[in-house]
Short mmCIF file of C-alpha atoms in Angstrom, two decimals:
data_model
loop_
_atom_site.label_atom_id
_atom_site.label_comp_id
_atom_site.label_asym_id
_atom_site.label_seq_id
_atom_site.Cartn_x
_atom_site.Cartn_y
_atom_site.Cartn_z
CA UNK A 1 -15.56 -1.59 -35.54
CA UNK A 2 -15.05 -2.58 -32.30
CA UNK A 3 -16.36 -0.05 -28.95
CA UNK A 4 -13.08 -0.03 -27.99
CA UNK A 5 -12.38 1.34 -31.50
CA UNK A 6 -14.64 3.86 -31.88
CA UNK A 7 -12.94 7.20 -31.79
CA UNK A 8 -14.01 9.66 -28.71
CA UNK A 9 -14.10 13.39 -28.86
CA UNK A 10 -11.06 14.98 -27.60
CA UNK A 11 -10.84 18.76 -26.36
CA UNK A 12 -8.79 20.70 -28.37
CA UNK A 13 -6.05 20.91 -25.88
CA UNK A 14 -5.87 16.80 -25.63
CA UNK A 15 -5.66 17.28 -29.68
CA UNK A 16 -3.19 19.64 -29.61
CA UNK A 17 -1.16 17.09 -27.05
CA UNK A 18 -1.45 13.61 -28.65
CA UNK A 19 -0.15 15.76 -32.20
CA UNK A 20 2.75 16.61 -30.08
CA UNK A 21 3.79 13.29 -28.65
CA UNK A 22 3.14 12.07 -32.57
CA UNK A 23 5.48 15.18 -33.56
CA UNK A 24 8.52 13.95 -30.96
CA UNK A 25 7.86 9.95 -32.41
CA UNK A 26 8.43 10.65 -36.22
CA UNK A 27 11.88 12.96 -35.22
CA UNK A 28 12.84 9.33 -33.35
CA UNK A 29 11.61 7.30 -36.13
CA UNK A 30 13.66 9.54 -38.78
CA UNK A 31 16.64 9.65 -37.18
CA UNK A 32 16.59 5.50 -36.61
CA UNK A 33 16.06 4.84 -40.04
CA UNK A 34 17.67 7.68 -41.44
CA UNK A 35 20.96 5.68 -40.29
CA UNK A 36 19.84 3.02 -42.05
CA UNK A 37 21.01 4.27 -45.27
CA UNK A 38 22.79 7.44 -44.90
CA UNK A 39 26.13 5.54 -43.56
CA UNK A 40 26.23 3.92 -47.05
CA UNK A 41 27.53 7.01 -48.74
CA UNK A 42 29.94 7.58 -46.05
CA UNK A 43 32.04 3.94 -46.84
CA UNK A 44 34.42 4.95 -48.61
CA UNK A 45 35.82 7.26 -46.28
CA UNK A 46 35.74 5.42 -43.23
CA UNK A 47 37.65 2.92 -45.04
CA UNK A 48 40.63 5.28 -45.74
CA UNK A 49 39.93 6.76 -42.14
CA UNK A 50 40.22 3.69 -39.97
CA UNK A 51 41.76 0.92 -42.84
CA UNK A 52 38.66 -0.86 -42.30
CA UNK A 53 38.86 -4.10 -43.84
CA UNK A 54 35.45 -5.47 -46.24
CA UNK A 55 34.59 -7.62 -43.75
CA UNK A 56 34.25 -4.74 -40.78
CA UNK A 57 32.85 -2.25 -43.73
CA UNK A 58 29.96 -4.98 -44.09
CA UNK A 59 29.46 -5.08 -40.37
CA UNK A 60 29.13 -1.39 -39.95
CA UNK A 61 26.59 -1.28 -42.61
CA UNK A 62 24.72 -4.73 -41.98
CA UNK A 63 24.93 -5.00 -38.32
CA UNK A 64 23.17 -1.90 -37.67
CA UNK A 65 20.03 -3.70 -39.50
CA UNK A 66 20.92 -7.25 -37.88
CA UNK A 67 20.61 -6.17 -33.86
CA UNK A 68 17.42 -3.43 -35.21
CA UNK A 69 15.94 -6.41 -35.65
CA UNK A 70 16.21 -8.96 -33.10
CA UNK A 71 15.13 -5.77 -30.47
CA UNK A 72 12.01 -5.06 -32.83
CA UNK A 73 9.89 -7.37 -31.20
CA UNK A 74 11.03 -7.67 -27.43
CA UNK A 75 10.91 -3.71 -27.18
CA UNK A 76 7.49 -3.89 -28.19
CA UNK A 77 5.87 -5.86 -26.00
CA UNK A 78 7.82 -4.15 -23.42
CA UNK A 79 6.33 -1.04 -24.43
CA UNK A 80 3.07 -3.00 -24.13
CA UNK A 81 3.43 -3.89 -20.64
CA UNK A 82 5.45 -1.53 -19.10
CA UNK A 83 4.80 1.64 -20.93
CA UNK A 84 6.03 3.17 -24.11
CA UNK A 85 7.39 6.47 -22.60
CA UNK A 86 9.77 4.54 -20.40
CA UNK A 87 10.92 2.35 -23.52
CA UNK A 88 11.01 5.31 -25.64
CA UNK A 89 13.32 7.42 -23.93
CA UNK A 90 15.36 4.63 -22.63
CA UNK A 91 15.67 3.87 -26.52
CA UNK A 92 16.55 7.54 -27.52
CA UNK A 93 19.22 7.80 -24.83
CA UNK A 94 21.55 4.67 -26.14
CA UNK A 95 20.81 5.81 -29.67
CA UNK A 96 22.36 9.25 -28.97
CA UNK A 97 25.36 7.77 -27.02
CA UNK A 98 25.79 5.35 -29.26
CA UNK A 99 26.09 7.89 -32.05
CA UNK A 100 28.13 9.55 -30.18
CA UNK A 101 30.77 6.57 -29.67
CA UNK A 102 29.98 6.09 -33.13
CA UNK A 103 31.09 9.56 -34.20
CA UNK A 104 34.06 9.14 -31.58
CA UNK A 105 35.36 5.72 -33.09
CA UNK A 106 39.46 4.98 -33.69
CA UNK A 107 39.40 1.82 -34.80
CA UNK A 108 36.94 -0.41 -37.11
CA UNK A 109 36.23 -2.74 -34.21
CA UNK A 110 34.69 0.03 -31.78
CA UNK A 111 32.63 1.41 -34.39
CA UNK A 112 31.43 -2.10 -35.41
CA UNK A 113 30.20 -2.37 -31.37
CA UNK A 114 28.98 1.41 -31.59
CA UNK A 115 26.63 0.31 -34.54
CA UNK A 116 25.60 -2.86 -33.22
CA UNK A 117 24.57 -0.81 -30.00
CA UNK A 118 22.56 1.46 -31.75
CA UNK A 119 21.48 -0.94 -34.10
CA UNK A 120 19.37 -2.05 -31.06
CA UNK A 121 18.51 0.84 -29.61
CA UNK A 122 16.70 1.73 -32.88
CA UNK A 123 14.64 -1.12 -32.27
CA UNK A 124 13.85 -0.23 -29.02
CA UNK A 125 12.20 3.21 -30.10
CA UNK A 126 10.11 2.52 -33.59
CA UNK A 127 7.74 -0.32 -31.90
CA UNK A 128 7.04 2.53 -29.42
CA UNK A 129 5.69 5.23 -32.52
CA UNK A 130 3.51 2.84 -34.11
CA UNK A 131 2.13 1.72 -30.60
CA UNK A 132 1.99 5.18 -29.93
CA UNK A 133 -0.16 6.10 -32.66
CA UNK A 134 -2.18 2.88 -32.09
CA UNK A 135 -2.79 4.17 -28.59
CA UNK A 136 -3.53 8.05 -29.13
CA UNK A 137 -5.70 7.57 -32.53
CA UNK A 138 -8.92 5.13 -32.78
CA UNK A 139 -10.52 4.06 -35.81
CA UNK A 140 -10.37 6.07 -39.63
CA UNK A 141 -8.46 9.15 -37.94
CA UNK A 142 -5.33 6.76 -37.47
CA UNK A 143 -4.90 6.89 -41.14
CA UNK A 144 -3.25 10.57 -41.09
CA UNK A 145 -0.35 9.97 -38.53
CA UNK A 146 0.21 6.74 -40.16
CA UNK A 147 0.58 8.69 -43.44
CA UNK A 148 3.11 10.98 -42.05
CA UNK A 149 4.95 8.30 -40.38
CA UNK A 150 5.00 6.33 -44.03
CA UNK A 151 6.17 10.04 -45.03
CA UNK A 152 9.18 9.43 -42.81
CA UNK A 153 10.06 5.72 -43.47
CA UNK A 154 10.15 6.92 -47.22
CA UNK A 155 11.99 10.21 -47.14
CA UNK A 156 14.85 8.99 -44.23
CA UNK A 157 15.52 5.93 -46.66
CA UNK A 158 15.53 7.86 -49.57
CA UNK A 159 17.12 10.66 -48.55
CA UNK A 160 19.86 9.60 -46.22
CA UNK A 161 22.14 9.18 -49.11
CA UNK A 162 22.15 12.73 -49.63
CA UNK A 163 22.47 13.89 -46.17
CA UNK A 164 25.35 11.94 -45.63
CA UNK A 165 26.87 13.26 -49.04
CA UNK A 166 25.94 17.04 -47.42
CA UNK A 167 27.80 16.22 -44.13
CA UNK A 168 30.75 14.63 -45.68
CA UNK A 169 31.34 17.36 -48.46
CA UNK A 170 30.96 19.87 -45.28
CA UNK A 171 33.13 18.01 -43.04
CA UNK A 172 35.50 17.05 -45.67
CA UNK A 173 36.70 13.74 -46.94
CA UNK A 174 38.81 12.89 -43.40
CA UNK A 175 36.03 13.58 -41.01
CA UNK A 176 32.60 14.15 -42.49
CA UNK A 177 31.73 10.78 -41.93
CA UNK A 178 32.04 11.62 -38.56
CA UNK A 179 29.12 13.86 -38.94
CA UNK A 180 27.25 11.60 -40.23
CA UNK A 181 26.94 10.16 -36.37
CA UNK A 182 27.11 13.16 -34.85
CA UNK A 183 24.46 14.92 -36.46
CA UNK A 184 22.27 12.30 -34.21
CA UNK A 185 23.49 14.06 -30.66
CA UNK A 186 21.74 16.98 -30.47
CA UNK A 187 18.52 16.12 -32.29
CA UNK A 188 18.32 12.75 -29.42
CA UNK A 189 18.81 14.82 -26.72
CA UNK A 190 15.97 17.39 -27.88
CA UNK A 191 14.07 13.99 -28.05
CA UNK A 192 14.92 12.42 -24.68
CA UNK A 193 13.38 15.90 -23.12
CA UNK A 194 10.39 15.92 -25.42
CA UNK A 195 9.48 12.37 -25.11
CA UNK A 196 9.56 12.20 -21.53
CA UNK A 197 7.58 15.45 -21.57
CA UNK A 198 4.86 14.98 -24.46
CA UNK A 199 4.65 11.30 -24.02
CA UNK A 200 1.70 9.85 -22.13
CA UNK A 201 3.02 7.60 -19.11
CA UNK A 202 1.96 4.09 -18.09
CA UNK A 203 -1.91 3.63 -18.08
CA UNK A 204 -3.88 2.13 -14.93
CA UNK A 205 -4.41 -0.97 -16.67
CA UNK A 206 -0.57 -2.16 -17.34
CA UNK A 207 0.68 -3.90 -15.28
CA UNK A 208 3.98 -2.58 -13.55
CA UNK A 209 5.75 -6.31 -13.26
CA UNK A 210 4.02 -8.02 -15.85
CA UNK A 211 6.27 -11.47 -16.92
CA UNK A 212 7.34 -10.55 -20.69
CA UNK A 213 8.19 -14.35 -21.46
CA UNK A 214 11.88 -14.81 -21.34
CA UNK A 215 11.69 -17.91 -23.10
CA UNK A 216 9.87 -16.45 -26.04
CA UNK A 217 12.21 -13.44 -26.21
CA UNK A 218 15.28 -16.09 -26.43
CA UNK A 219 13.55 -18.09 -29.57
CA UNK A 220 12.54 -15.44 -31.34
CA UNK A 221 16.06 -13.21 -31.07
CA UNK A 222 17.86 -16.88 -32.39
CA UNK A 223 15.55 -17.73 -34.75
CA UNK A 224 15.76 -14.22 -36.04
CA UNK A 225 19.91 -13.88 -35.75
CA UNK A 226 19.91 -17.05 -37.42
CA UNK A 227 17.64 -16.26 -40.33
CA UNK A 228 19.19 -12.47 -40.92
CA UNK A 229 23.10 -13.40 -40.02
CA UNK A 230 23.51 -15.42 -43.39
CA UNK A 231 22.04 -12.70 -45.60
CA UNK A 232 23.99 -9.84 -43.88
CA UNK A 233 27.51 -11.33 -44.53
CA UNK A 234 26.32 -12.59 -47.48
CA UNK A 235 29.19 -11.15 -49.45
CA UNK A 236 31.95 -12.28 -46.90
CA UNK A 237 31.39 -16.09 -46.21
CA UNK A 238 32.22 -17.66 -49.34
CA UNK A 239 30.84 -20.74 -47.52
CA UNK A 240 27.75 -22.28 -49.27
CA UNK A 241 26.88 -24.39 -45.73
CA UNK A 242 25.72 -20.42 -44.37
CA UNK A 243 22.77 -21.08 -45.94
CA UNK A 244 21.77 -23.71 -43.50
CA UNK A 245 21.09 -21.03 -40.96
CA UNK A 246 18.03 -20.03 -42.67
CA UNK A 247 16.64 -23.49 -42.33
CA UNK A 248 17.82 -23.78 -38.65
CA UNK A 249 16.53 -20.24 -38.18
CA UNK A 250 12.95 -21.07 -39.59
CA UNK A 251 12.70 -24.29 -37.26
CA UNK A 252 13.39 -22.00 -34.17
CA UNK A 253 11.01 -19.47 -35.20
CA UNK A 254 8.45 -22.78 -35.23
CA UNK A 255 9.31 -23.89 -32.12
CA UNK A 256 8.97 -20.20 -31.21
CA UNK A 257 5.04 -19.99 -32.46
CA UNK A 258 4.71 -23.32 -31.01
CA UNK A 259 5.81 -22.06 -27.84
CA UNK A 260 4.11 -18.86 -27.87
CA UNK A 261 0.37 -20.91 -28.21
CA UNK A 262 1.45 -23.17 -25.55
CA UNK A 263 2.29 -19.67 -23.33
CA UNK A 264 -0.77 -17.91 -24.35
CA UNK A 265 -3.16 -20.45 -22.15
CA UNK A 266 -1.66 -19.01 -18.86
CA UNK A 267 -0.15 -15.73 -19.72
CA UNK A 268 0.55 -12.79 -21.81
CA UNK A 269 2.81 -14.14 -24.95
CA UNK A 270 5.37 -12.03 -26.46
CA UNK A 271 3.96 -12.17 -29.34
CA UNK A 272 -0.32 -13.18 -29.70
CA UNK A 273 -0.13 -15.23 -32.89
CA UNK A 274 -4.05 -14.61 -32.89
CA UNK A 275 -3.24 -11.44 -34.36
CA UNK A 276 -2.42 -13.91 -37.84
CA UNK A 277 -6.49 -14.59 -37.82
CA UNK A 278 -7.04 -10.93 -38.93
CA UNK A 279 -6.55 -10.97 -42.56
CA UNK A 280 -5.62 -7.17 -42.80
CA UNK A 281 -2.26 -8.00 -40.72
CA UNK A 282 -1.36 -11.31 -42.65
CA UNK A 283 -1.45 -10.50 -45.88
CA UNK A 284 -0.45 -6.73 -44.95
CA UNK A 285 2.77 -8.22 -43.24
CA UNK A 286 3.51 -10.51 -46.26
CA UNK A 287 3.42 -7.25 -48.56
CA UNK A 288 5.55 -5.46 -45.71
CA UNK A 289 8.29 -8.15 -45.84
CA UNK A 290 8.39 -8.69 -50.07
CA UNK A 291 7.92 -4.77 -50.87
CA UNK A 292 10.99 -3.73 -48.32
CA UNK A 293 12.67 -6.59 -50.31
CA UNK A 294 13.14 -4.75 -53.43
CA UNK A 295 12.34 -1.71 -52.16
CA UNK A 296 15.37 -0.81 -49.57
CA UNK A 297 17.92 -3.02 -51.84
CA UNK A 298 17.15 -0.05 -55.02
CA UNK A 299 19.21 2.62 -52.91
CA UNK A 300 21.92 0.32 -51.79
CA UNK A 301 23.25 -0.53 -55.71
CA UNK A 302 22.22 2.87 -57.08
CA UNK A 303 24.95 4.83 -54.59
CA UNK A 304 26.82 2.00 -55.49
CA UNK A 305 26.76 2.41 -59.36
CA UNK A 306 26.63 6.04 -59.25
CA UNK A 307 29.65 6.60 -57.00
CA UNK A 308 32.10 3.54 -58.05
CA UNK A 309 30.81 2.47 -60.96
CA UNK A 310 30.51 6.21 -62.79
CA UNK A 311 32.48 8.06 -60.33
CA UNK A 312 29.75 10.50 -58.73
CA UNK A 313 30.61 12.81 -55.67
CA UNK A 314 28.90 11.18 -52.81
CA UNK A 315 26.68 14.43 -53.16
CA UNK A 316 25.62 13.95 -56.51
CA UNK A 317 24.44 10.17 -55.45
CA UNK A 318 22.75 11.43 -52.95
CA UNK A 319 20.99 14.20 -55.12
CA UNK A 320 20.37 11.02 -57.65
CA UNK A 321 17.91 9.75 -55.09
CA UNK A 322 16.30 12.83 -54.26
CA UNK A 323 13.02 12.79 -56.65
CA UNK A 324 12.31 9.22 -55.24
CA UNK A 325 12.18 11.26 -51.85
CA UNK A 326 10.15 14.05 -52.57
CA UNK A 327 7.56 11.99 -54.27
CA UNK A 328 7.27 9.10 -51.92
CA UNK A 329 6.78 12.02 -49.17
CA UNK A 330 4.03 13.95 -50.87
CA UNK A 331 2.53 10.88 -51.93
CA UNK A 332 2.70 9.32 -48.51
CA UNK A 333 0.17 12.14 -47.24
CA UNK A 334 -2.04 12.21 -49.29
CA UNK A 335 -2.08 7.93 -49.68
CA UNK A 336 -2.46 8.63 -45.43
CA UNK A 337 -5.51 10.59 -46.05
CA UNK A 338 -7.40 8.44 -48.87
CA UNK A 339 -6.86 4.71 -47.63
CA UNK A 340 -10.06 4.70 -45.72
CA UNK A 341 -11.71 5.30 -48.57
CA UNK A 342 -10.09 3.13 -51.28
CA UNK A 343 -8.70 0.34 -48.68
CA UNK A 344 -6.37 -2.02 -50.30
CA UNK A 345 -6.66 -0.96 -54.22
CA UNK A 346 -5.01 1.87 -53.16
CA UNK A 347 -2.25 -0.30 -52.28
CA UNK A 348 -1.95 -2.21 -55.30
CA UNK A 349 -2.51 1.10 -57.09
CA UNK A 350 0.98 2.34 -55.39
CA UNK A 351 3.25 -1.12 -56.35
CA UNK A 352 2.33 -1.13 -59.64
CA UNK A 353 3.44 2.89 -60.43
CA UNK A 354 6.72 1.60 -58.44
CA UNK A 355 6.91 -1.36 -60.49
CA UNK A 356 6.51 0.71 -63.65
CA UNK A 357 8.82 3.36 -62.65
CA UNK A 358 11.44 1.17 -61.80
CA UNK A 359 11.43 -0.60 -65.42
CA UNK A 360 11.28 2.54 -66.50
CA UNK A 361 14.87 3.23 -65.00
CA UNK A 362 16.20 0.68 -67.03
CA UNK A 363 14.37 1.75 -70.04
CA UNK A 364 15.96 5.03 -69.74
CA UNK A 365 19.25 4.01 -68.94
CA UNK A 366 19.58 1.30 -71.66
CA UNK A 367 18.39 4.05 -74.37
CA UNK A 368 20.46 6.88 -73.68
CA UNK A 369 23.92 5.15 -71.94
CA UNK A 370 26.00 8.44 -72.33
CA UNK A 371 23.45 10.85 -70.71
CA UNK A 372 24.04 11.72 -67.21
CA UNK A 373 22.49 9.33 -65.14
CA UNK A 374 21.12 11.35 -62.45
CA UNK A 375 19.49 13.31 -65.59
CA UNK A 376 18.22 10.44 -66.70
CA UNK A 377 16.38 8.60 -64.13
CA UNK A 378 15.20 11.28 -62.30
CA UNK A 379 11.41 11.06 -64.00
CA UNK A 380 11.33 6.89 -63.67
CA UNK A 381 12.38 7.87 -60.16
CA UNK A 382 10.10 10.37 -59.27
CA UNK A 383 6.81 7.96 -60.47
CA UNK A 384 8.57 5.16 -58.46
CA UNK A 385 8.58 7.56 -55.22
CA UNK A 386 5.02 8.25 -55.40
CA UNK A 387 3.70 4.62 -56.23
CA UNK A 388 5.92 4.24 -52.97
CA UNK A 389 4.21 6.60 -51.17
CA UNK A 390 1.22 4.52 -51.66
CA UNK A 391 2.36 1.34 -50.28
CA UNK A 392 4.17 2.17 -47.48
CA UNK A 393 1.45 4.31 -45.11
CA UNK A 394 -1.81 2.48 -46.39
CA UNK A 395 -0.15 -0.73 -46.06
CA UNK A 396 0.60 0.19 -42.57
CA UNK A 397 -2.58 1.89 -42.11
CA UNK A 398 -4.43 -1.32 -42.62
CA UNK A 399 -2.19 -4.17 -41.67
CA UNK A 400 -3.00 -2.72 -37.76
CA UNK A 401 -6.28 -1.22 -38.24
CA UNK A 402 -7.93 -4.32 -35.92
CA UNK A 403 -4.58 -4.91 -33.78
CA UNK A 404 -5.93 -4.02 -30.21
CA UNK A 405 -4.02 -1.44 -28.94
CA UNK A 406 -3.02 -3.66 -25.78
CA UNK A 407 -0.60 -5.82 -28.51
CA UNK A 408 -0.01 -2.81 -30.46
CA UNK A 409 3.90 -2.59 -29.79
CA UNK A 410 4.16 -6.56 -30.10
CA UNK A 411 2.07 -6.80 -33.49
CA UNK A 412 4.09 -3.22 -34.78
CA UNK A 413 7.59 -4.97 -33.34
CA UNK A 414 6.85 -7.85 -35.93
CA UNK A 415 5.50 -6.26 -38.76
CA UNK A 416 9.07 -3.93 -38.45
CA UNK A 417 10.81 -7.50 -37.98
CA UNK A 418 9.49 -8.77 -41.55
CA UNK A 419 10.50 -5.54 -42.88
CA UNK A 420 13.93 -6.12 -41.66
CA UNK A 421 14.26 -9.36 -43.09
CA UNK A 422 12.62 -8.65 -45.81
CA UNK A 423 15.65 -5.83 -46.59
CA UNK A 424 18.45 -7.82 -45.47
CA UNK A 425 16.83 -10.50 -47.87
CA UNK A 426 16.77 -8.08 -51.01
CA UNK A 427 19.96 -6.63 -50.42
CA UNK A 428 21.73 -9.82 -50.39
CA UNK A 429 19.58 -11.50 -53.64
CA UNK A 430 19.98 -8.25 -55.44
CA UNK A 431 23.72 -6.63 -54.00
CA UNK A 432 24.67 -10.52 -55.11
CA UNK A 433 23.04 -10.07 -58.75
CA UNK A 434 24.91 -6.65 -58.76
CA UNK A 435 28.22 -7.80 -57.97
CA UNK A 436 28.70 -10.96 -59.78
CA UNK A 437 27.32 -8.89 -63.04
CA UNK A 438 30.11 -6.61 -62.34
CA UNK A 439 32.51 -9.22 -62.56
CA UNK A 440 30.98 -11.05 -65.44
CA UNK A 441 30.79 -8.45 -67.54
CA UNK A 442 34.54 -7.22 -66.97
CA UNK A 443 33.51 -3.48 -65.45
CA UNK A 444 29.97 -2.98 -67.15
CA UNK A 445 28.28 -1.08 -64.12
CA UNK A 446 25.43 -0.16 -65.89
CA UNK A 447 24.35 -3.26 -67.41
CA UNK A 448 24.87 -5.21 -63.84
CA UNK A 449 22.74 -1.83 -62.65
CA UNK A 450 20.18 -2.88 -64.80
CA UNK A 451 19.97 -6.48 -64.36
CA UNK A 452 19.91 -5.96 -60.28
CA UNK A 453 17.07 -3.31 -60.68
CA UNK A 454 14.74 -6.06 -62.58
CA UNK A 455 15.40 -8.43 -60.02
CA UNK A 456 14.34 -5.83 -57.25
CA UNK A 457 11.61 -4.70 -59.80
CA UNK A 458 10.33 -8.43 -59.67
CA UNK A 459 10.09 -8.78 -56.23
CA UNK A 460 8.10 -5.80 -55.66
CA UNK A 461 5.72 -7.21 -58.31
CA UNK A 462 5.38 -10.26 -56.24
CA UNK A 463 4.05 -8.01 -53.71
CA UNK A 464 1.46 -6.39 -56.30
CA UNK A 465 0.65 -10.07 -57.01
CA UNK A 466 -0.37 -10.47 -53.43
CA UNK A 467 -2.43 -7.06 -53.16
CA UNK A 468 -4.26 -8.11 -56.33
CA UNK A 469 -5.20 -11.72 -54.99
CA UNK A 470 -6.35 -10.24 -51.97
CA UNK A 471 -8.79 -7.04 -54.37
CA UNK A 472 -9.77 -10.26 -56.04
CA UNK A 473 -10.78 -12.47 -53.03
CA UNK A 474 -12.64 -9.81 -51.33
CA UNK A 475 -14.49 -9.15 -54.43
CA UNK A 476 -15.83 -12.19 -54.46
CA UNK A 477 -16.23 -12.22 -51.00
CA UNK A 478 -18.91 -9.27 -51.12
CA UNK A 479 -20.94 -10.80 -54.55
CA UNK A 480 -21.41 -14.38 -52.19
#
């Protein structure tokens, strides 16, 4: 460990402080991604609301996650340079007028722009928590704020089905989806006043105009449009040439790193592509982007078979979900406590419980088809949750432990940007599987639930593959 990395005693008062500024961050970070998922739920009746057509449906839901992120990276570095309070806060503020406009929407085509807006906004904010945490915490104590914050990326995924079931059934069926925005307002103001508060301001050393590489900013944000636009509209262009955006997309993103070593002689990149020499962030990013894969597609088909495949209250669906919640939160915790002790095993430890709870979802559904499926899968569930709980906060723990915190919000902004793609990715492989097995199989939800949960269940054990290359490597490593 690095001097710079050594943790330094803080008075009880600076403690107290930093804990609060960490408080304000995971509210923003739950509310961001908690509108990732919770808007799913809420579909069906913004369709009979505004006679949304499937094309603007798919853009509410998918271009929320296509402008979070293209701003993941950008809003970073900015954070970097200019200071995260200013970011943060400038983040929270569009999110809660967005939601607002959001809530406030007439037509299909103003919500679409609402959720575009605050698509991006989320991505301003989250860079600024992990670069946050980076900042306030040195060394082994990081791991406990990082296991919260993997709390909160696993409970506001997992449980924002449910919430948005809550606040529909209260609202009722015309305008509880509106809820589902609004419920944002009041909670971002509260956070605008906090963060600006609680947060620490610019430190001596950044630099007030400090260039933040235009050119990289524009090659990255095409490379990634290009790369995530084909996956999000995946079910709406029939087209198989949309494909050849991910090939396009992946020569920009070269260019980009090409550009970004050529940059770094001279200046400040937007993204140091150094940071790939550290092992811990390579191979933690590459079991960021694969897990999120599997993982964030699993909610999107199960409120989808629950609700229109076995005609579940958005409520119940919700419910459905809820032992994957409470277990990846307790588990996320405690995994935030112990991963300075067991390192990456710990890891590994986590994706295989997911992978076996997850194939233990089918199990159960395939043996007992005429139980209640909430019922049913609420034990595979549960053991899925924790394994989560294991993965997400360690793997984040040590993916940045030797990021310096100067690149903290650039290096955060693009492990976040694999995540993203990584989603988009799994939701289109696996809503694809889903669908098409639907069709196939004239109406058979559950055995197109099934086959779409293996799929998901195999790319999560592609991640486990990875974590168990890298237990095996270091082994070795240590005996030589």
């Amino acid at each position: 460990m690095s001097a710079a990395q050594t943790p330094q005693p803080v008075t009880a008062a600076e403690n107290r402080r930093r804990w609060q500024a960490v408080g304000v961050g995971l509210v923003a970070a739950f509310m961001t991604l908690l509108d990732v998922s919770i808007v799913n739920v809420a579909v069906p009746s913004i369709d009979r609301a505004l006679h949304a057509s499937p094309s603007d449906l798919q853009w509410i839901l998918s271009g929320y996650a296509l402008t979070f992120g293209l701003a993941l990276v950008p809003a970073g570095r900015f954070g970097d340079a200019r200071g995260r309070r200013n970011a943060f806060v400038f983040g929270i503020a569009l999110f809660t007028v967005t939601s607002a406009l959001a809530g406030l929407a007439t037509s299909p085509t103003w919500l679409v722009i609402a959720r575009l807006l605050q698509g991006a906004a989320a991505g301003i904010v989250n860079p600024q928590v992990i670069g946050l945490i980076q900042q306030l915490f040195r060394g082994p104590e990081r791991a406990r704020p990082f296991g919260l914050l993997g709390a909160t990326i696993g409970i506001s995924t997992a449980i924002g089905p449910l919430l948005g079931g809550l606040l529909i059934a209260i609202g009722g069926e015309e305008h509880g989806w509106r809820w589902v925005f609004f419920v944002n307002v009041p909670v971002g103001i509260l956070a605008v006043i906090l963060g600006w508060r609680l947060l620490p301001g610019r430190a001596a050393g950044q630099r007030g105009w400090h260039r933040l590489d235009p050119v990289g900013v524009l090659l990255l944000g095409v490379g990634v449009f290009l790369v995530l636009l084909p996956l999000v509209q995946e079910q709406q262009w029939h087209t198989p040439w949309k494909w050849a955006l991910i090939p396009a997309g992946l020569a920009v993103l070269v260019a980009f790193g090409l550009w970004e070593r050529r940059y770094a002689r001279h200046h400040q990149p937007l993204f140091d592509l150094r940071l790939f020499s550290f092992q811990s962030y390579t191979l933690g990013s590459l079991i960021a982007l694969v897990y999120f894969g599997g993982f964030t597609a699993i909610f999107f088909i199960f409120t989808l078979f629950l609700q229109m495949g076995l005609g579940y209250s958005a409520l119940v669906a919700g419910l459905a979900i809820t032992p994957f919640a409470l277990g990846s939160a307790a588990a996320s915790v405690l995994g935030g406590r112990i991963v300075n002790r067991f390192g990456r095993p710990l890891v590994a430890s986590g994706l295989l419980a997911v992978v076996v709870g997850l194939a233990a979802t089918v199990v159960a559904l395939h043996l007992a088809p005429d139980a209640p499926a909430p019922w049913v899968t609420a034990g595979p569930l549960l053991v899925a949750g924790i394994g989560s709980g294991l993965v997400i906060a360690p793997n984040q723990t040590l993916t940045l432990a030797e990021v310096p915190v100067a690149q903290a919000g650039s290096g955060a902004g693009m492990l976040q940007t694999g995540q993203r793609i990584g989603a988009a990715a799994g939701i289109a492989a696996v809503g694809s599987l889903f669908f098409s097995s639907v069709a196939t199989s004239r109406g058979n939800w559950t055995a197109a639930f099934e086959k779409s949960l293996m799929l998901a269940t195999g790319i999560i054990a592609l991640a486990l593959i990875a974590a168990l290359i890298d237990i095996v490597r270091s082994h070795k490593h240590r005996e030589n």
